[in-house]
Amino acid sequence: MRYKEPKLNILKRLFNNEENSVVTEQNKDNSELNSHPVEIEETMLINEINSFQYIFDNLTSGIWMREEIHGDLLYASKGFEAILNLPLKVIYETPSLRNKMVHPLHKKEVATNFELLAQGKTVQMLYPITDGKGQKKWLLEQIVPRVNKEGVVTQIFGMITDVTHEMDNEEKLNFLANYDSLTRLPNQKSLFEKLDQDCRERKTFALFYLDIDRFYVINNSLGYQIGDEALKKIALRLTELTPEDGYLARLNSNDFIIIFKNYRDEKEVYQLAEKILRSFEEAFTVQDYVLHITTSIGITFFPEEGERRLTLLENAHTALYQAKRQGKNTYQLFSHSRDIPSYKKYVLDRDMRLALLNGEFTLYFQPQVEPSKGFIVGAEVLLRWQHPEWGDISPAEFIPLAEENHMVNQIIDWEIEKVCTILHDWKKKGYRLYPVSINISPIRFMKKGLVEFIQAQLEKYEVNPHYLELEITESSLIKTDQTVLTILKELKALGVKVAIDDFGTGYSSLDYLRKIKPDTIKIDKTFINNIKSESEIDKGVIASILFLGKRLDMKVVAEGVEEKDQLEFLKQNECDMIQGFLFSEPVPQEKYEKLIQVGYLKAVQRTKKKTGMRENRKYYRFELPFHIHGKMTIAEVNDQVVQVGSTPVLIENFSLAGIKILSNLKLPVNSNMKFKFEFKVLGEVIEVYGKLRWIEDELQDVYSYGVIFNLNRTLEDNLARLINRMTTLRIKNQAIPNTEFVYDQVTKFFSKE
């Protein structure tokens, strides 16, 4: 049974008002003109019904009519039946069944719209249902109420349309707009929105910036299909490692971001980073390939290290860059308070912008001499930063920082102009001029106008171009592109000399010699150091470089010459120039001016010297049988307390007045810094404050320091007791128990730390 009342009455309800659904008096009068007026009217109406029914039943939308808001269903088209996937008989017999199909989350919304219908308002709503076959569908429904003169809703008419396909498409578009199609992780857009929201909420979190190391190798060697599959597996593994309340997104290519909230302390953050690194030790299998992949991680904290999304991402990327520089497959913190190196880096980065304005940069000159008679033939200029707190800072420390914060271009331009100024002054004073060599960061070549800038300085200060030589390291040259090679050729055409520094440490030496045709090649001091070790390989390399230089009409400079045996070997093999402590250390401009007026230097074997105050031997000093593992941190700077994490040191001896420590950090002596030291002896943890009084080069990149204590009577008595106990144990030839001795070699210890 399709209808609950005759078609004629349905049509009257559908198209006529209740008041007009009967024949009027006028119609009765006119009926006299027709022999069977009622029969004709009904025939016409039935034809109209059939026409509308045909239209309604062939629409994909469903048409329905209901008596009152919650009354019986009076009419439903075949489209209604198809959309709900229910027989019309069931729909008529159970009118409330359709409401039960509405998704629970949308029932309240549908009910609210029916309340508006009761007020005589037309409504339109979009909601999902579960149809008769259990399929999820999205319906767009429009409902129009019919209201009588009393304002009461007498019928409602509706049309439902299945918009599932459109909603699916919209859902896909929304997904693609907010998620990465490859890994199905949130994309950059979602990440930025998430970070902005988290920053507004002001709740602490740690941000991890992960980069898959050398991922380009997989793409280039195995193809992008394998690379994409590898990224999917990497994303899956990172998803498993992300904390339950954390957030993981793919930033771009092979970079991922993790937001870690609700951690107990920073130690838990470090543990997560270590867990991620350990998980990557397990190889990834993609098709038939076993891929050994590592990742590097940079970490920053909100709000301590940034309160905006961009700042946090930049900080985390800076930390990531440091992790890459340290050999990859590790993590680094942006935090300047983690340890002394982090704090020092923070201070140098902070103060670098004012250093040029404050005149804190100075130039030192290290002479280059002819080996046979010691005649000065040139010099390498070395940039120094005299920091007000950290003292003399070498370029090896601040140039990498300058490359990160984009100050390197200004610093190098200042250096070039300063050298031209000095050459101009020497010329006016009548000094004999020698070529001056300047180290140039490859980043400076990336900025336009280097050739024009140098040419302008040479013309401004009336300097002959052949007195200026630019050095670029072979290792950095390999990383550059054709643009740099073009600039070097333009400089040579200008008359400026070009030198390749650290020659022999790269992988394309001969190829770049052919492309650049440098005026000078400098033998890396690594080879020079091994001359005294009777290394025939290193001697053979040096002899070959010298022979090559002569054949190609290039000057060869040997760097880092400190021993007379090294000098003799280089003289025998006809090295052109010598540079090193055997003739002179880098000296200030004033001292170099005196040297060039003399014109030559003698080779003098130099011994190590301490810098700072002389050591105080007032108290007995106990020499330890092995180094003790200790911790050092900065407690105060200029009488201001600072919060800095600890850095490992080795303790060689100690007395009541102080200790001798070894560190791989270059620290300022006799400065306004107070340090805190912590170590364990005979089961007791000693904490003591002191200042650095002298420094001495112990090994390569390892320094020894003399520390003078700030003691109180209680601590002094405690140290005296411990020293006496250890002295007694040594006299009895007994081991010193419960003491954190280190048995590794010094260099090995610091490389592990």
mmCIF file of N, CA, C and O in Angstrom, residues 446-534:
data_model
loop_
_atom_site.group_PDB
_atom_site.id
_atom_site.type_symbol
_atom_site.label_atom_id
_atom_site.label_comp_id
_atom_site.label_asym_id
_atom_site.label_seq_id
_atom_site.Cartn_x
_atom_site.Cartn_y
_atom_site.Cartn_z
ATOM 1 N N MET A 446 78.332 33.464 -1.965
ATOM 2 C CA MET A 446 76.925 33.334 -2.330
ATOM 3 C C MET A 446 76.233 34.690 -2.439
ATOM 4 O O MET A 446 75.217 34.816 -3.114
ATOM 5 N N LYS A 447 76.795 35.698 -1.756
ATOM 6 C CA LYS A 447 76.200 37.033 -1.811
ATOM 7 C C LYS A 447 76.776 37.780 -3.009
ATOM 8 O O LYS A 447 77.984 37.792 -3.235
ATOM 9 N N LYS A 448 75.915 38.410 -3.750
ATOM 10 C CA LYS A 448 76.353 39.105 -4.955
ATOM 11 C C LYS A 448 77.269 40.285 -4.618
ATOM 12 O O LYS A 448 77.168 40.888 -3.556
ATOM 13 N N GLY A 449 78.144 40.581 -5.555
ATOM 14 C CA GLY A 449 78.932 41.809 -5.451
ATOM 15 C C GLY A 449 80.287 41.678 -4.803
ATOM 16 O O GLY A 449 80.911 42.701 -4.499
ATOM 17 N N LEU A 450 80.787 40.456 -4.563
ATOM 18 C CA LEU A 450 82.090 40.301 -3.906
ATOM 19 C C LEU A 450 83.209 40.885 -4.779
ATOM 20 O O LEU A 450 84.068 41.629 -4.284
ATOM 21 N N VAL A 451 83.212 40.554 -6.057
ATOM 22 C CA VAL A 451 84.265 41.049 -6.955
ATOM 23 C C VAL A 451 84.219 42.576 -7.013
ATOM 24 O O VAL A 451 85.264 43.250 -6.909
ATOM 25 N N GLU A 452 83.021 43.145 -7.144
ATOM 26 C CA GLU A 452 82.880 44.599 -7.217
ATOM 27 C C GLU A 452 83.326 45.263 -5.923
ATOM 28 O O GLU A 452 83.960 46.334 -5.951
ATOM 29 N N PHE A 453 83.002 44.626 -4.769
ATOM 30 C CA PHE A 453 83.399 45.198 -3.480
ATOM 31 C C PHE A 453 84.917 45.231 -3.350
ATOM 32 O O PHE A 453 85.496 46.252 -2.935
ATOM 33 N N ILE A 454 85.574 44.123 -3.686
ATOM 34 C CA ILE A 454 87.031 44.059 -3.574
ATOM 35 C C ILE A 454 87.685 45.068 -4.518
ATOM 36 O O ILE A 454 88.633 45.779 -4.147
ATOM 37 N N GLN A 455 87.161 45.151 -5.728
ATOM 38 C CA GLN A 455 87.713 46.103 -6.690
ATOM 39 C C GLN A 455 87.577 47.539 -6.170
ATOM 40 O O GLN A 455 88.510 48.353 -6.291
ATOM 41 N N ALA A 456 86.437 47.834 -5.551
ATOM 42 C CA ALA A 456 86.212 49.185 -5.015
ATOM 43 C C ALA A 456 87.196 49.503 -3.891
ATOM 44 O O ALA A 456 87.720 50.627 -3.806
ATOM 45 N N GLN A 457 87.481 48.524 -3.021
ATOM 46 C CA GLN A 457 88.420 48.763 -1.918
ATOM 47 C C GLN A 457 89.840 48.945 -2.438
ATOM 48 O O GLN A 457 90.602 49.791 -1.934
ATOM 49 N N LEU A 458 90.216 48.147 -3.425
ATOM 50 C CA LEU A 458 91.559 48.276 -4.000
ATOM 51 C C LEU A 458 91.749 49.653 -4.619
ATOM 52 O O LEU A 458 92.815 50.290 -4.472
ATOM 53 N N GLU A 459 90.721 50.144 -5.310
ATOM 54 C CA GLU A 459 90.810 51.464 -5.931
ATOM 55 C C GLU A 459 90.765 52.572 -4.881
ATOM 56 O O GLU A 459 91.506 53.563 -4.981
ATOM 57 N N LYS A 460 89.921 52.406 -3.885
ATOM 58 C CA LYS A 460 89.779 53.433 -2.847
ATOM 59 C C LYS A 460 91.078 53.642 -2.091
ATOM 60 O O LYS A 460 91.469 54.788 -1.795
ATOM 61 N N TYR A 461 91.779 52.544 -1.763
ATOM 62 C CA TYR A 461 92.992 52.642 -0.950
ATOM 63 C C TYR A 461 94.271 52.495 -1.783
ATOM 64 O O TYR A 461 95.358 52.374 -1.228
ATOM 65 N N GLU A 462 94.097 52.495 -3.111
ATOM 66 C CA GLU A 462 95.239 52.478 -4.028
ATOM 67 C C GLU A 462 96.181 51.315 -3.731
ATOM 68 O O GLU A 462 97.387 51.487 -3.536
ATOM 69 N N VAL A 463 95.608 50.131 -3.661
ATOM 70 C CA VAL A 463 96.376 48.926 -3.357
ATOM 71 C C VAL A 463 96.513 48.104 -4.627
ATOM 72 O O VAL A 463 95.530 47.862 -5.337
ATOM 73 N N ASN A 464 97.728 47.671 -4.923
ATOM 74 C CA ASN A 464 97.964 46.791 -6.061
ATOM 75 C C ASN A 464 97.310 45.440 -5.776
ATOM 76 O O ASN A 464 97.531 44.850 -4.715
ATOM 77 N N PRO A 465 96.478 44.906 -6.700
ATOM 78 C CA PRO A 465 95.738 43.666 -6.424
ATOM 79 C C PRO A 465 96.610 42.469 -6.042
ATOM 80 O O PRO A 465 96.163 41.605 -5.285
ATOM 81 N N HIS A 466 97.875 42.429 -6.532
ATOM 82 C CA HIS A 466 98.662 41.222 -6.249
ATOM 83 C C HIS A 466 99.144 41.166 -4.797
ATOM 84 O O HIS A 466 99.721 40.172 -4.373
ATOM 85 N N TYR A 467 98.885 42.230 -4.005
ATOM 86 C CA TYR A 467 99.200 42.172 -2.572
ATOM 87 C C TYR A 467 98.057 41.548 -1.756
ATOM 88 O O TYR A 467 98.185 41.370 -0.543
ATOM 89 N N LEU A 468 96.961 41.244 -2.420
ATOM 90 C CA LEU A 468 95.807 40.654 -1.734
ATOM 91 C C LEU A 468 95.604 39.220 -2.229
ATOM 92 O O LEU A 468 95.550 38.979 -3.436
ATOM 93 N N GLU A 469 95.525 38.296 -1.290
ATOM 94 C CA GLU A 469 95.301 36.889 -1.625
ATOM 95 C C GLU A 469 94.115 36.372 -0.812
ATOM 96 O O GLU A 469 94.035 36.606 0.397
ATOM 97 N N LEU A 470 93.195 35.703 -1.490
ATOM 98 C CA LEU A 470 92.023 35.145 -0.809
ATOM 99 C C LEU A 470 92.178 33.643 -0.681
ATOM 100 O O LEU A 470 92.470 32.951 -1.667
ATOM 101 N N GLU A 471 91.966 33.139 0.523
ATOM 102 C CA GLU A 471 92.075 31.704 0.787
ATOM 103 C C GLU A 471 90.686 31.094 0.935
ATOM 104 O O GLU A 471 89.822 31.648 1.627
ATOM 105 N N ILE A 472 90.496 29.956 0.311
ATOM 106 C CA ILE A 472 89.273 29.185 0.519
ATOM 107 C C ILE A 472 89.689 27.744 0.748
ATOM 108 O O ILE A 472 90.563 27.227 0.052
ATOM 109 N N THR A 473 89.096 27.109 1.771
ATOM 110 C CA THR A 473 89.513 25.745 2.099
ATOM 111 C C THR A 473 89.056 24.775 1.029
ATOM 112 O O THR A 473 88.005 24.951 0.408
ATOM 113 N N GLU A 474 89.878 23.752 0.831
ATOM 114 C CA GLU A 474 89.537 22.760 -0.180
ATOM 115 C C GLU A 474 88.237 22.043 0.162
ATOM 116 O O GLU A 474 87.392 21.804 -0.698
ATOM 117 N N SER A 475 88.022 21.736 1.454
ATOM 118 C CA SER A 475 86.815 21.004 1.849
ATOM 119 C C SER A 475 85.561 21.815 1.566
ATOM 120 O O SER A 475 84.544 21.291 1.123
ATOM 121 N N SER A 476 85.608 23.136 1.807
ATOM 122 C CA SER A 476 84.435 23.971 1.527
ATOM 123 C C SER A 476 84.282 24.214 0.037
ATOM 124 O O SER A 476 83.170 24.370 -0.469
ATOM 125 N N LEU A 477 85.401 24.229 -0.690
ATOM 126 C CA LEU A 477 85.338 24.422 -2.139
ATOM 127 C C LEU A 477 84.571 23.301 -2.809
ATOM 128 O O LEU A 477 83.831 23.509 -3.766
ATOM 129 N N ILE A 478 84.734 22.100 -2.285
ATOM 130 C CA ILE A 478 84.065 20.943 -2.870
ATOM 131 C C ILE A 478 82.548 21.073 -2.763
ATOM 132 O O ILE A 478 81.806 20.587 -3.608
ATOM 133 N N LYS A 479 82.065 21.765 -1.705
ATOM 134 C CA LYS A 479 80.628 21.887 -1.481
ATOM 135 C C LYS A 479 79.999 23.017 -2.306
ATOM 136 O O LYS A 479 78.790 23.187 -2.300
ATOM 137 N N THR A 480 80.822 23.824 -2.969
ATOM 138 C CA THR A 480 80.281 24.976 -3.673
ATOM 139 C C THR A 480 79.898 24.627 -5.096
ATOM 140 O O THR A 480 80.126 23.526 -5.570
ATOM 141 N N ASP A 481 79.340 25.604 -5.787
ATOM 142 C CA ASP A 481 78.861 25.341 -7.140
ATOM 143 C C ASP A 481 79.661 26.135 -8.164
ATOM 144 O O ASP A 481 80.670 26.771 -7.849
ATOM 145 N N GLN A 482 79.191 26.100 -9.389
ATOM 146 C CA GLN A 482 79.896 26.739 -10.492
ATOM 147 C C GLN A 482 80.011 28.244 -10.289
ATOM 148 O O GLN A 482 80.969 28.872 -10.759
ATOM 149 N N THR A 483 79.046 28.841 -9.562
ATOM 150 C CA THR A 483 79.083 30.286 -9.326
ATOM 151 C C THR A 483 80.365 30.695 -8.625
ATOM 152 O O THR A 483 80.993 31.701 -8.974
ATOM 153 N N VAL A 484 80.779 29.910 -7.620
ATOM 154 C CA VAL A 484 81.991 30.230 -6.866
ATOM 155 C C VAL A 484 83.216 30.134 -7.766
ATOM 156 O O VAL A 484 84.121 30.986 -7.710
ATOM 157 N N LEU A 485 83.260 29.106 -8.591
ATOM 158 C CA LEU A 485 84.391 28.958 -9.506
ATOM 159 C C LEU A 485 84.479 30.152 -10.447
ATOM 160 O O LEU A 485 85.570 30.652 -10.738
ATOM 161 N N THR A 486 83.338 30.628 -10.911
ATOM 162 C CA THR A 486 83.312 31.791 -11.798
ATOM 163 C C THR A 486 83.844 33.029 -11.088
ATOM 164 O O THR A 486 84.638 33.805 -11.655
ATOM 165 N N ILE A 487 83.434 33.227 -9.820
ATOM 166 C CA ILE A 487 83.890 34.390 -9.048
ATOM 167 C C ILE A 487 85.397 34.327 -8.827
ATOM 168 O O ILE A 487 86.103 35.343 -8.937
ATOM 169 N N LEU A 488 85.921 33.149 -8.516
ATOM 170 C CA LEU A 488 87.371 33.003 -8.309
ATOM 171 C C LEU A 488 88.136 33.364 -9.582
ATOM 172 O O LEU A 488 89.194 34.009 -9.529
ATOM 173 N N LYS A 489 87.619 32.956 -10.715
ATOM 174 C CA LYS A 489 88.275 33.294 -11.980
ATOM 175 C C LYS A 489 88.231 34.801 -12.223
ATOM 176 O O LYS A 489 89.197 35.400 -12.720
ATOM 177 N N GLU A 490 87.113 35.451 -11.863
ATOM 178 C CA GLU A 490 86.999 36.904 -12.035
ATOM 179 C C GLU A 490 87.991 37.634 -11.123
ATOM 180 O O GLU A 490 88.566 38.661 -11.516
ATOM 181 N N LEU A 491 88.177 37.116 -9.905
ATOM 182 C CA LEU A 491 89.138 37.722 -8.982
ATOM 183 C C LEU A 491 90.556 37.601 -9.518
ATOM 184 O O LEU A 491 91.366 38.538 -9.415
ATOM 185 N N LYS A 492 90.869 36.431 -10.079
ATOM 186 C CA LYS A 492 92.197 36.247 -10.661
ATOM 187 C C LYS A 492 92.406 37.193 -11.847
ATOM 188 O O LYS A 492 93.498 37.756 -12.022
ATOM 189 N N ALA A 493 91.358 37.375 -12.633
ATOM 190 C CA ALA A 493 91.457 38.306 -13.759
ATOM 191 C C ALA A 493 91.686 39.732 -13.274
ATOM 192 O O ALA A 493 92.333 40.544 -13.953
ATOM 193 N N LEU A 494 91.180 40.031 -12.088
ATOM 194 C CA LEU A 494 91.373 41.354 -11.495
ATOM 195 C C LEU A 494 92.807 41.550 -11.006
ATOM 196 O O LEU A 494 93.257 42.682 -10.814
ATOM 197 N N GLY A 495 93.508 40.437 -10.796
ATOM 198 C CA GLY A 495 94.879 40.514 -10.293
ATOM 199 C C GLY A 495 95.019 40.030 -8.866
ATOM 200 O O GLY A 495 96.130 39.962 -8.323
ATOM 201 N N VAL A 496 93.896 39.704 -8.222
ATOM 202 C CA VAL A 496 93.915 39.182 -6.850
ATOM 203 C C VAL A 496 94.358 37.720 -6.891
ATOM 204 O O VAL A 496 93.934 36.956 -7.757
ATOM 205 N N LYS A 497 95.206 37.347 -5.942
ATOM 206 C CA LYS A 497 95.680 35.971 -5.898
ATOM 207 C C LYS A 497 94.656 35.073 -5.201
ATOM 208 O O LYS A 497 93.877 35.532 -4.356
ATOM 209 N N VAL A 498 94.685 33.792 -5.545
ATOM 210 C CA VAL A 498 93.780 32.807 -4.952
ATOM 211 C C VAL A 498 94.610 31.657 -4.399
ATOM 212 O O VAL A 498 95.526 31.160 -5.073
ATOM 213 N N ALA A 499 94.287 31.257 -3.171
ATOM 214 C CA ALA A 499 94.989 30.142 -2.520
ATOM 215 C C ALA A 499 93.981 29.096 -2.076
ATOM 216 O O ALA A 499 92.867 29.433 -1.656
ATOM 217 N N ILE A 500 94.374 27.825 -2.173
ATOM 218 C CA ILE A 500 93.559 26.735 -1.635
ATOM 219 C C ILE A 500 94.177 26.297 -0.322
ATOM 220 O O ILE A 500 95.330 25.840 -0.274
ATOM 221 N N ASP A 501 93.414 26.454 0.761
ATOM 222 C CA ASP A 501 93.887 26.106 2.105
ATOM 223 C C ASP A 501 93.587 24.642 2.407
ATOM 224 O O ASP A 501 92.710 24.027 1.794
ATOM 225 N N ASP A 502 94.325 24.094 3.381
ATOM 226 C CA ASP A 502 94.129 22.702 3.834
ATOM 227 C C ASP A 502 94.205 21.727 2.664
ATOM 228 O O ASP A 502 93.439 20.762 2.592
ATOM 229 N N PHE A 503 95.120 21.974 1.740
ATOM 230 C CA PHE A 503 95.199 21.138 0.544
ATOM 231 C C PHE A 503 95.570 19.702 0.925
ATOM 232 O O PHE A 503 96.440 19.461 1.747
ATOM 233 N N GLY A 504 94.873 18.747 0.281
ATOM 234 C CA GLY A 504 95.146 17.335 0.521
ATOM 235 C C GLY A 504 94.129 16.665 1.415
ATOM 236 O O GLY A 504 94.153 15.448 1.581
ATOM 237 N N THR A 505 93.196 17.469 1.983
ATOM 238 C CA THR A 505 92.197 16.868 2.882
ATOM 239 C C THR A 505 90.882 16.596 2.168
ATOM 240 O O THR A 505 89.999 15.961 2.726
ATOM 241 N N GLY A 506 90.724 17.096 0.929
ATOM 242 C CA GLY A 506 89.478 16.908 0.194
ATOM 243 C C GLY A 506 89.543 15.713 -0.727
ATOM 244 O O GLY A 506 90.443 14.871 -0.637
ATOM 245 N N TYR A 507 88.573 15.634 -1.650
ATOM 246 C CA TYR A 507 88.469 14.474 -2.527
ATOM 247 C C TYR A 507 88.567 14.839 -4.009
ATOM 248 O O TYR A 507 88.563 13.969 -4.849
ATOM 249 N N SER A 508 88.649 16.136 -4.313
ATOM 250 C CA SER A 508 88.681 16.524 -5.720
ATOM 251 C C SER A 508 89.819 17.502 -5.973
ATOM 252 O O SER A 508 89.701 18.431 -6.755
ATOM 253 N N SER A 509 90.933 17.334 -5.269
ATOM 254 C CA SER A 509 92.013 18.307 -5.303
ATOM 255 C C SER A 509 92.495 18.587 -6.715
ATOM 256 O O SER A 509 92.562 19.732 -7.154
ATOM 257 N N LEU A 510 92.852 17.552 -7.445
ATOM 258 C CA LEU A 510 93.436 17.732 -8.766
ATOM 259 C C LEU A 510 92.436 18.355 -9.729
ATOM 260 O O LEU A 510 92.792 19.188 -10.561
ATOM 261 N N ASP A 511 91.176 17.963 -9.611
ATOM 262 C CA ASP A 511 90.154 18.516 -10.491
ATOM 263 C C ASP A 511 90.014 20.014 -10.266
ATOM 264 O O ASP A 511 89.897 20.789 -11.223
ATOM 265 N N TYR A 512 90.043 20.466 -8.997
ATOM 266 C CA TYR A 512 89.897 21.889 -8.718
ATOM 267 C C TYR A 512 91.159 22.670 -9.062
ATOM 268 O O TYR A 512 91.091 23.859 -9.387
ATOM 269 N N LEU A 513 92.310 22.024 -8.979
ATOM 270 C CA LEU A 513 93.525 22.685 -9.446
ATOM 271 C C LEU A 513 93.405 23.014 -10.928
ATOM 272 O O LEU A 513 93.804 24.087 -11.384
ATOM 273 N N ARG A 514 92.833 22.085 -11.684
ATOM 274 C CA ARG A 514 92.671 22.286 -13.119
ATOM 275 C C ARG A 514 91.651 23.390 -13.404
ATOM 276 O O ARG A 514 91.844 24.208 -14.302
ATOM 277 N N LYS A 515 90.553 23.419 -12.609
ATOM 278 C CA LYS A 515 89.490 24.385 -12.878
ATOM 279 C C LYS A 515 89.861 25.799 -12.429
ATOM 280 O O LYS A 515 89.547 26.779 -13.106
ATOM 281 N N ILE A 516 90.504 25.910 -11.267
ATOM 282 C CA ILE A 516 90.738 27.232 -10.677
ATOM 283 C C ILE A 516 92.091 27.811 -11.067
ATOM 284 O O ILE A 516 92.237 29.007 -11.222
ATOM 285 N N LYS A 517 93.099 26.933 -11.164
ATOM 286 C CA LYS A 517 94.486 27.368 -11.388
ATOM 287 C C LYS A 517 94.900 28.365 -10.303
ATOM 288 O O LYS A 517 95.218 29.541 -10.587
ATOM 289 N N PRO A 518 94.905 27.950 -9.033
ATOM 290 C CA PRO A 518 95.248 28.869 -7.942
ATOM 291 C C PRO A 518 96.713 29.292 -8.007
ATOM 292 O O PRO A 518 97.546 28.622 -8.611
ATOM 293 N N ASP A 519 97.006 30.408 -7.350
ATOM 294 C CA ASP A 519 98.387 30.879 -7.278
ATOM 295 C C ASP A 519 99.160 30.143 -6.195
ATOM 296 O O ASP A 519 100.383 29.986 -6.297
ATOM 297 N N THR A 520 98.433 29.714 -5.154
ATOM 298 C CA THR A 520 99.089 29.101 -3.998
ATOM 299 C C THR A 520 98.276 27.909 -3.513
ATOM 300 O O THR A 520 97.044 27.944 -3.533
ATOM 301 N N ILE A 521 98.981 26.866 -3.080
ATOM 302 C CA ILE A 521 98.335 25.770 -2.366
ATOM 303 C C ILE A 521 99.033 25.610 -1.019
ATOM 304 O O ILE A 521 100.260 25.703 -0.926
ATOM 305 N N LYS A 522 98.216 25.398 0.012
ATOM 306 C CA LYS A 522 98.750 25.314 1.378
ATOM 307 C C LYS A 522 98.565 23.885 1.891
ATOM 308 O O LYS A 522 97.449 23.374 1.934
ATOM 309 N N ILE A 523 99.683 23.259 2.270
ATOM 310 C CA ILE A 523 99.640 21.883 2.749
ATOM 311 C C ILE A 523 99.045 21.861 4.146
ATOM 312 O O ILE A 523 99.501 22.597 5.039
ATOM 313 N N ASP A 524 98.054 21.039 4.346
ATOM 314 C CA ASP A 524 97.391 20.967 5.649
ATOM 315 C C ASP A 524 98.373 20.519 6.726
ATOM 316 O O ASP A 524 99.228 19.654 6.511
ATOM 317 N N LYS A 525 98.238 21.115 7.901
ATOM 318 C CA LYS A 525 99.190 20.834 8.976
ATOM 319 C C LYS A 525 99.105 19.407 9.491
ATOM 320 O O LYS A 525 100.023 18.944 10.182
ATOM 321 N N THR A 526 98.016 18.689 9.152
ATOM 322 C CA THR A 526 97.927 17.280 9.545
ATOM 323 C C THR A 526 99.099 16.490 8.973
ATOM 324 O O THR A 526 99.693 15.646 9.664
ATOM 325 N N PHE A 527 99.440 16.773 7.721
ATOM 326 C CA PHE A 527 100.581 16.086 7.100
ATOM 327 C C PHE A 527 101.891 16.546 7.727
ATOM 328 O O PHE A 527 102.808 15.751 7.941
ATOM 329 N N ILE A 528 101.996 17.838 8.024
ATOM 330 C CA ILE A 528 103.224 18.384 8.613
ATOM 331 C C ILE A 528 103.480 17.759 9.985
ATOM 332 O O ILE A 528 104.619 17.416 10.324
ATOM 333 N N ASN A 529 102.420 17.591 10.782
ATOM 334 C CA ASN A 529 102.573 17.020 12.124
ATOM 335 C C ASN A 529 103.148 15.617 12.086
ATOM 336 O O ASN A 529 103.816 15.178 13.027
ATOM 337 N N ASN A 530 102.865 14.889 11.010
ATOM 338 C CA ASN A 530 103.293 13.495 10.935
ATOM 339 C C ASN A 530 104.683 13.304 10.346
ATOM 340 O O ASN A 530 105.147 12.174 10.205
ATOM 341 N N ILE A 531 105.350 14.411 9.996
ATOM 342 C CA ILE A 531 106.726 14.281 9.495
ATOM 343 C C ILE A 531 107.626 13.675 10.557
ATOM 344 O O ILE A 531 108.428 12.775 10.301
ATOM 345 N N LYS A 532 107.470 14.129 11.790
ATOM 346 C CA LYS A 532 108.347 13.654 12.870
ATOM 347 C C LYS A 532 108.035 12.229 13.296
ATOM 348 O O LYS A 532 108.817 11.603 14.005
ATOM 349 N N SER A 533 106.885 11.698 12.862
ATOM 350 C CA SER A 533 106.534 10.322 13.232
ATOM 351 C C SER A 533 107.076 9.307 12.242
ATOM 352 O O SER A 533 106.730 8.135 12.291
ATOM 353 N N GLU A 534 107.959 9.790 11.341
ATOM 354 C CA GLU A 534 108.573 8.910 10.335
ATOM 355 C C GLU A 534 107.511 8.242 9.459
ATOM 356 O O GLU A 534 107.700 7.117 9.013
#
